[in-house]
Amino acid sequence: MRAAVVRTYGQPLSYDVVAIPEPPPGEALLRVRAVGICATDLKVASGSLDGMSTVPVIPGHEVAGDVVAARGHPELEGRRAAVYLYDTCGACLWCASGRATLCRSAVRPGIERDGGMAGFVAVPVACLLTFGSGLSYAHAAVTMDAVTTPWGALHGRAGLRAGERVAVVGSGGLGLNGIQIALGAGAEVAVIDPAPGARELAVKLGAGLAVGPDELDAVRAWAGAGGGVDLALETSGVRAGFDAAVAVLRPGGRVVCNGYQPGLEYGLDSRRLVLDEIDVLGSRVASREDARAALDAVERGDVRPHVSRTLPLARVNEALGLLRGGEVEGRLVLEPEDTAPVDGSTQPA
């Protein structure tokens, strides 16, 4: 089969012929139909992501396809499935307390093990989330991160409630879905983003207000008597985004952060933090149960991930370049062209 491979950090990915994986007991073989890419893949390619395995590694953590074989689970074979990101130990402090995404033994596709930028991928059976034929592979794939991550931040970490006023900072791959999740929960949403096109798209999705970073007074005015929003979702991963999120919070408000960059510090005046009792929360993806709920919401049409473009996997470096240059609205999806038989052959299709 063909696969995109990180062989040297900081260099373009190779597009190589590699062996089709042979899943051990407890794992399934998935024929990959779609794999989403995001800033995490840029971190993988550069070697800057925590928990990285040694190279070579096949990236791709937003994965969907067809279950070809699942030893001991014949009911899964032939089903369409997306891949939940975390294979955890199930026994540590964090797993036992419902915080399995903090499991120090967690293994993620495309990071600690080979991922979905290939014709086939081996994945734990427990990580398969099936879906029906009415949902596209592309939308199912990006749901595993681009929808599940803001879902976990808003519903899990921040405890979003109906009637709240929410500011979403960054109207990109995560933020566009965060808007829809908040609206679906009965909240009202304002968006802060420097790009006019991103703001226009946010309004089309139902945001009540969309402004640039220099218009924060408009967000506070929109929020009403409390002097700011109840909750801010920060997805941009830049210091200015965090500062804007905090600036539009009311006293007693909370900010939940999805975006980050290794080595980047966020800061908050201690007086504001203490006297206004601001809650600052970090959130990394979500539980398997949240991923299932997010996939169900996408399958119902309650959340519609924005896939702006689809490219063949062979153009992976072009796709990463577009992402690196900030030229991607929503999510970009890669489609493997490999149709090699499941016989262990290493020959290209």
Short mmCIF file of C-alpha atoms in Angstrom, two decimals:
data_model
loop_
_atom_site.label_atom_id
_atom_site.label_comp_id
_atom_site.label_asym_id
_atom_site.label_seq_id
_atom_site.Cartn_x
_atom_site.Cartn_y
_atom_site.Cartn_z
CA MET A 1 0.00 0.00 0.00
CA ARG A 2 0.99 3.65 -0.26
CA ALA A 3 1.46 5.81 2.82
CA ALA A 4 2.66 9.29 3.77
CA VAL A 5 5.57 8.89 6.18
CA VAL A 6 7.48 11.24 8.48
CA ARG A 7 11.07 10.04 8.13
CA THR A 8 12.94 13.18 9.21
CA TYR A 9 11.40 15.88 11.38
CA GLY A 10 11.07 19.21 9.64
CA GLN A 11 11.32 17.70 6.16
CA PRO A 12 8.58 16.95 3.59
CA LEU A 13 6.76 13.67 4.12
CA SER A 14 7.71 10.71 1.94
CA TYR A 15 5.03 9.00 -0.15
CA ASP A 16 6.18 5.43 0.09
CA VAL A 17 5.23 1.81 -0.54
CA VAL A 18 4.87 0.08 2.84
CA ALA A 19 3.41 -3.20 4.08
CA ILE A 20 -0.26 -3.45 4.95
CA PRO A 21 -0.42 -3.81 8.75
CA GLU A 22 -1.40 -7.11 10.33
CA PRO A 23 -3.60 -6.33 13.35
CA PRO A 24 -2.90 -8.31 16.53
CA PRO A 25 -5.78 -9.72 18.62
CA GLY A 26 -8.04 -6.92 19.86
CA GLU A 27 -7.40 -4.77 16.81
CA ALA A 28 -9.09 -4.31 13.44
CA LEU A 29 -7.89 -3.53 9.94
CA LEU A 30 -9.52 -0.44 8.49
CA ARG A 31 -9.40 0.48 4.81
CA VAL A 32 -8.93 4.25 5.02
CA ARG A 33 -11.36 6.31 2.98
CA ALA A 34 -10.67 9.77 4.44
CA VAL A 35 -8.19 11.38 6.81
CA GLY A 36 -8.46 14.96 8.01
CA ILE A 37 -5.43 17.15 8.66
CA CYS A 38 -4.95 19.96 11.14
CA ALA A 39 -2.29 21.84 13.09
CA THR A 40 -1.54 18.67 15.07
CA ASP A 41 -0.17 17.12 11.87
CA LEU A 42 2.16 20.10 11.47
CA LYS A 43 3.42 19.42 15.00
CA VAL A 44 3.87 15.73 14.16
CA ALA A 45 5.83 16.58 11.01
CA SER A 46 8.09 18.96 12.95
CA GLY A 47 8.54 16.61 15.92
CA SER A 48 7.24 19.20 18.38
CA LEU A 49 4.24 17.25 19.69
CA ASP A 50 4.36 15.73 23.16
CA GLY A 51 4.37 11.93 23.15
CA MET A 52 5.73 11.54 19.64
CA SER A 53 7.00 8.12 18.73
CA THR A 54 10.33 7.84 17.00
CA VAL A 55 10.37 8.20 13.24
CA PRO A 56 9.44 6.79 10.85
CA VAL A 57 5.75 7.25 11.65
CA ILE A 58 2.65 7.50 9.47
CA PRO A 59 0.62 10.56 10.57
CA GLY A 60 -3.15 10.94 10.46
CA HIS A 61 -5.37 11.04 13.55
CA GLU A 62 -8.73 12.00 11.98
CA VAL A 63 -9.59 8.73 10.29
CA ALA A 64 -12.64 7.01 8.79
CA GLY A 65 -13.07 4.03 6.51
CA ASP A 66 -14.37 0.48 6.15
CA VAL A 67 -13.66 -2.31 8.61
CA VAL A 68 -12.01 -5.07 6.58
CA ALA A 69 -11.23 -7.51 9.40
CA ALA A 70 -11.86 -7.53 13.14
CA ARG A 71 -10.84 -10.81 14.73
CA GLY A 72 -13.49 -11.91 17.22
CA HIS A 73 -15.87 -9.14 16.13
CA PRO A 74 -17.52 -10.30 12.90
CA GLU A 75 -20.38 -7.86 13.47
CA LEU A 76 -17.97 -4.99 12.71
CA GLU A 77 -16.65 -6.33 9.42
CA GLY A 78 -17.93 -4.36 6.45
CA ARG A 79 -19.11 -1.50 8.67
CA ARG A 80 -18.17 2.14 8.14
CA ALA A 81 -16.27 3.40 11.16
CA ALA A 82 -14.37 6.39 12.48
CA VAL A 83 -11.46 6.05 14.90
CA TYR A 84 -11.55 7.53 18.40
CA LEU A 85 -8.15 9.00 19.19
CA TYR A 86 -7.24 7.53 22.58
CA ASP A 87 -6.38 3.91 23.35
CA THR A 88 -5.92 4.09 27.14
CA CYS A 89 -4.93 1.69 29.92
CA GLY A 90 -8.32 1.82 31.69
CA ALA A 91 -6.75 1.34 35.12
CA CYS A 92 -4.75 4.42 36.10
CA LEU A 93 -5.84 7.34 38.28
CA TRP A 94 -7.02 9.36 35.31
CA CYS A 95 -8.87 6.52 33.58
CA ALA A 96 -10.59 5.58 36.85
CA SER A 97 -11.67 9.18 37.48
CA GLY A 98 -13.20 9.76 34.04
CA ARG A 99 -10.23 11.76 32.70
CA ALA A 100 -8.87 9.09 30.34
CA THR A 101 -7.44 11.66 27.91
CA LEU A 102 -4.79 12.31 30.60
CA CYS A 103 -3.76 8.64 30.71
CA ARG A 104 0.04 8.52 30.61
CA SER A 105 -0.12 5.22 28.73
CA ALA A 106 -2.48 6.48 26.02
CA VAL A 107 -1.60 5.65 22.44
CA ARG A 108 -2.91 7.78 19.58
CA PRO A 109 -3.00 7.03 15.84
CA GLY A 110 -0.57 9.13 13.86
CA ILE A 111 1.36 10.09 16.98
CA GLU A 112 2.48 7.19 19.19
CA ARG A 113 1.56 4.67 16.49
CA ASP A 114 1.01 4.71 12.74
CA GLY A 115 -2.08 6.61 11.68
CA GLY A 116 -4.43 7.01 8.78
CA MET A 117 -2.37 8.63 6.02
CA ALA A 118 -2.24 5.25 4.31
CA GLY A 119 -4.37 2.79 2.38
CA PHE A 120 -4.98 0.75 5.54
CA VAL A 121 -4.50 1.23 9.27
CA ALA A 122 -4.65 -1.11 12.26
CA VAL A 123 -6.68 0.25 15.18
CA PRO A 124 -7.98 -1.07 18.52
CA VAL A 125 -11.50 -2.46 18.19
CA ALA A 126 -12.50 -0.39 21.24
CA CYS A 127 -11.67 2.80 19.30
CA LEU A 128 -14.04 2.06 16.39
CA LEU A 129 -17.18 4.20 16.23
CA THR A 130 -19.53 2.98 13.52
CA PHE A 131 -21.78 5.20 11.43
CA GLY A 132 -24.31 4.83 8.65
CA SER A 133 -24.11 5.28 4.91
CA GLY A 134 -25.81 8.68 5.09
CA LEU A 135 -22.69 10.26 6.57
CA SER A 136 -19.66 10.87 4.37
CA TYR A 137 -16.29 9.42 5.28
CA ALA A 138 -14.80 12.93 5.20
CA HIS A 139 -17.24 14.32 7.74
CA ALA A 140 -16.92 11.27 9.97
CA ALA A 141 -13.13 11.51 9.90
CA VAL A 142 -12.86 15.16 10.88
CA THR A 143 -15.49 14.67 13.59
CA MET A 144 -12.94 12.66 15.59
CA ASP A 145 -10.99 15.82 16.37
CA ALA A 146 -12.51 18.93 14.83
CA VAL A 147 -15.94 18.26 16.38
CA THR A 148 -15.07 16.04 19.34
CA THR A 149 -12.52 18.53 20.68
CA PRO A 150 -14.85 21.56 21.03
CA TRP A 151 -17.64 19.17 22.10
CA GLY A 152 -15.52 17.99 25.02
CA ALA A 153 -14.43 21.54 25.84
CA LEU A 154 -17.93 22.99 25.90
CA HIS A 155 -20.00 20.11 27.25
CA GLY A 156 -17.36 18.31 29.29
CA ARG A 157 -14.87 20.76 30.74
CA ALA A 158 -16.85 24.01 30.71
CA GLY A 159 -20.35 22.69 31.51
CA LEU A 160 -22.11 24.77 28.85
CA ARG A 161 -25.69 25.64 29.75
CA ALA A 162 -28.66 26.76 27.67
CA GLY A 163 -29.15 30.53 27.62
CA GLU A 164 -25.49 31.37 28.17
CA ARG A 165 -23.59 33.89 26.07
CA VAL A 166 -20.51 32.34 24.50
CA ALA A 167 -17.57 33.90 22.66
CA VAL A 168 -15.71 31.64 20.24
CA VAL A 169 -12.21 32.92 19.52
CA GLY A 170 -10.95 31.64 16.18
CA SER A 171 -13.39 30.61 13.48
CA GLY A 172 -11.31 27.81 12.00
CA GLY A 173 -11.41 24.02 12.07
CA LEU A 174 -12.38 23.82 15.75
CA GLY A 175 -14.17 27.14 16.13
CA LEU A 176 -16.67 26.62 13.31
CA ASN A 177 -17.85 23.45 15.00
CA GLY A 178 -17.76 25.08 18.43
CA ILE A 179 -20.22 27.68 17.14
CA GLN A 180 -22.67 24.98 16.07
CA ILE A 181 -22.25 22.96 19.28
CA ALA A 182 -22.95 26.01 21.44
CA LEU A 183 -25.97 27.01 19.37
CA GLY A 184 -27.27 23.45 19.54
CA ALA A 185 -27.06 23.59 23.34
CA GLY A 186 -29.26 26.69 23.41
CA ALA A 187 -26.51 29.27 23.89
CA GLU A 188 -25.99 32.52 21.98
CA VAL A 189 -22.67 32.94 20.20
CA ALA A 190 -20.32 35.77 19.26
CA VAL A 191 -17.16 35.15 17.26
CA ILE A 192 -13.79 36.91 17.33
CA ASP A 193 -11.52 36.34 14.32
CA PRO A 194 -9.21 38.63 12.33
CA ALA A 195 -10.22 37.18 8.93
CA PRO A 196 -13.31 38.69 7.25
CA GLY A 197 -14.04 35.44 5.41
CA ALA A 198 -14.01 33.46 8.64
CA ARG A 199 -16.36 35.97 10.26
CA GLU A 200 -18.76 35.76 7.33
CA LEU A 201 -18.83 32.00 7.57
CA ALA A 202 -19.48 32.22 11.31
CA VAL A 203 -22.52 34.42 10.73
CA LYS A 204 -23.84 31.98 8.12
CA LEU A 205 -23.62 29.26 10.75
CA GLY A 206 -25.74 31.30 13.14
CA ALA A 207 -23.36 33.47 15.17
CA GLY A 208 -25.18 36.53 16.48
CA LEU A 209 -22.08 38.68 16.18
CA ALA A 210 -18.73 38.30 14.43
CA VAL A 211 -16.00 40.89 14.96
CA GLY A 212 -12.28 41.43 14.63
CA PRO A 213 -9.87 41.46 17.61
CA ASP A 214 -10.02 45.26 17.72
CA GLU A 215 -13.77 45.24 18.36
CA LEU A 216 -13.99 43.59 21.76
CA ASP A 217 -16.19 46.37 23.16
CA ALA A 218 -18.88 45.21 20.72
CA VAL A 219 -18.76 41.71 22.22
CA ARG A 220 -19.09 43.05 25.77
CA ALA A 221 -22.02 45.23 24.72
CA TRP A 222 -23.65 42.28 22.94
CA ALA A 223 -23.28 40.15 26.07
CA GLY A 224 -25.54 42.46 28.07
CA ALA A 225 -25.82 43.46 31.71
CA GLY A 226 -23.07 41.19 33.03
CA GLY A 227 -20.43 43.17 31.19
CA GLY A 228 -19.13 40.19 29.28
CA VAL A 229 -19.80 36.65 28.14
CA ASP A 230 -20.37 33.71 30.45
CA LEU A 231 -17.96 31.47 28.59
CA ALA A 232 -15.19 31.88 26.01
CA LEU A 233 -13.87 29.04 23.85
CA GLU A 234 -10.29 29.75 22.71
CA THR A 235 -9.35 27.77 19.59
CA SER A 236 -6.73 29.95 17.90
CA GLY A 237 -3.72 28.78 19.89
CA VAL A 238 -2.11 32.23 19.92
CA ARG A 239 -1.53 34.59 22.84
CA ALA A 240 -3.66 37.34 21.30
CA GLY A 241 -6.57 34.89 21.07
CA PHE A 242 -6.33 33.99 24.76
CA ASP A 243 -6.07 37.67 25.71
CA ALA A 244 -9.19 38.45 23.68
CA ALA A 245 -11.09 35.54 25.27
CA VAL A 246 -10.30 36.76 28.78
CA ALA A 247 -11.00 40.40 27.88
CA VAL A 248 -14.63 39.67 26.96
CA LEU A 249 -15.44 37.57 30.06
CA ARG A 250 -17.79 38.83 32.74
CA PRO A 251 -16.80 38.50 36.41
CA GLY A 252 -17.28 34.85 37.33
CA GLY A 253 -16.83 33.82 33.70
CA ARG A 254 -14.80 30.92 32.40
CA VAL A 255 -12.46 30.40 29.48
CA VAL A 256 -11.75 26.96 28.05
CA CYS A 257 -8.74 26.54 25.77
CA ASN A 258 -8.44 24.10 22.88
CA GLY A 259 -5.72 25.88 20.92
CA TYR A 260 -2.07 25.75 21.93
CA GLN A 261 1.50 25.88 20.65
CA PRO A 262 4.46 24.17 22.36
CA GLY A 263 6.37 26.74 24.40
CA LEU A 264 3.67 29.43 24.13
CA GLU A 265 2.66 30.95 27.47
CA TYR A 266 -0.80 32.28 28.26
CA GLY A 267 -1.10 34.91 30.99
CA LEU A 268 -3.74 36.63 33.08
CA ASP A 269 -3.40 39.53 35.49
CA SER A 270 -3.57 38.00 38.98
CA ARG A 271 -5.90 40.76 40.19
CA ARG A 272 -8.40 39.93 37.45
CA LEU A 273 -8.03 36.20 38.03
CA VAL A 274 -8.66 36.40 41.78
CA LEU A 275 -11.03 39.33 42.25
CA ASP A 276 -13.22 38.45 39.24
CA GLU A 277 -13.00 34.73 40.06
CA ILE A 278 -12.16 33.73 36.51
CA ASP A 279 -12.01 30.01 35.71
CA VAL A 280 -9.28 29.02 33.22
CA LEU A 281 -9.67 25.51 31.81
CA GLY A 282 -7.61 23.43 29.43
CA SER A 283 -9.26 20.76 27.30
CA ARG A 284 -7.67 18.12 25.05
CA VAL A 285 -10.12 16.29 22.78
CA ALA A 286 -12.75 14.42 24.85
CA SER A 287 -13.91 11.07 26.15
CA ARG A 288 -14.96 8.19 23.94
CA GLU A 289 -18.54 8.85 25.05
CA ASP A 290 -18.27 12.48 23.96
CA ALA A 291 -16.80 11.35 20.62
CA ARG A 292 -19.79 9.04 20.14
CA ALA A 293 -22.19 11.88 20.99
CA ALA A 294 -20.37 14.22 18.58
CA LEU A 295 -20.49 11.66 15.77
CA ASP A 296 -24.20 11.11 16.39
CA ALA A 297 -24.80 14.87 16.24
CA VAL A 298 -22.96 15.10 12.91
CA GLU A 299 -24.85 12.10 11.56
CA ARG A 300 -28.17 13.77 12.51
CA GLY A 301 -27.08 16.99 10.82
CA ASP A 302 -27.06 19.00 14.06
CA VAL A 303 -23.40 19.86 13.44
CA ARG A 304 -22.01 20.16 9.92
CA PRO A 305 -18.20 20.14 9.81
CA HIS A 306 -16.84 22.46 7.16
CA VAL A 307 -14.62 20.50 4.77
CA SER A 308 -13.27 23.13 2.41
CA ARG A 309 -11.22 20.88 0.16
CA THR A 310 -10.37 17.24 -0.54
CA LEU A 311 -7.06 16.13 -2.06
CA PRO A 312 -5.52 12.75 -2.87
CA LEU A 313 -3.08 11.49 -0.25
CA ALA A 314 -0.24 11.74 -2.77
CA ARG A 315 -0.52 15.54 -2.43
CA VAL A 316 0.00 15.47 1.33
CA ASN A 317 2.88 17.96 1.32
CA GLU A 318 0.87 20.42 -0.72
CA ALA A 319 -1.96 20.04 1.79
CA LEU A 320 0.35 20.63 4.76
CA GLY A 321 1.73 23.70 2.99
CA LEU A 322 -1.75 25.14 2.58
CA LEU A 323 -2.43 24.52 6.25
CA ARG A 324 0.88 26.02 7.32
CA GLY A 325 0.16 29.12 5.24
CA GLY A 326 -3.26 29.66 6.81
CA GLU A 327 -5.03 28.97 3.51
CA VAL A 328 -7.52 26.38 4.81
CA GLU A 329 -11.07 27.25 5.89
CA GLY A 330 -12.43 24.62 8.23
CA ARG A 331 -10.81 21.27 7.47
CA LEU A 332 -8.86 19.81 4.56
CA VAL A 333 -9.28 16.07 3.92
CA LEU A 334 -6.97 13.60 2.19
CA GLU A 335 -8.23 10.50 0.39
CA PRO A 336 -5.93 7.49 -0.12
CA GLU A 337 -5.96 6.18 -3.67
CA ASP A 338 -4.60 2.78 -2.67
CA THR A 339 -6.89 -0.14 -3.56
CA ALA A 340 -4.38 -2.94 -2.95
CA PRO A 341 -5.86 -6.29 -1.88
CA VAL A 342 -5.65 -7.30 1.77
CA ASP A 343 -2.97 -9.94 1.22
CA GLY A 344 0.04 -8.35 2.87
CA SER A 345 1.39 -7.17 -0.48
CA THR A 346 3.74 -4.20 -0.42
CA GLN A 347 3.14 -3.41 -4.08
CA PRO A 348 1.53 -0.08 -4.94
CA ALA A 349 -1.96 -0.13 -6.39
#
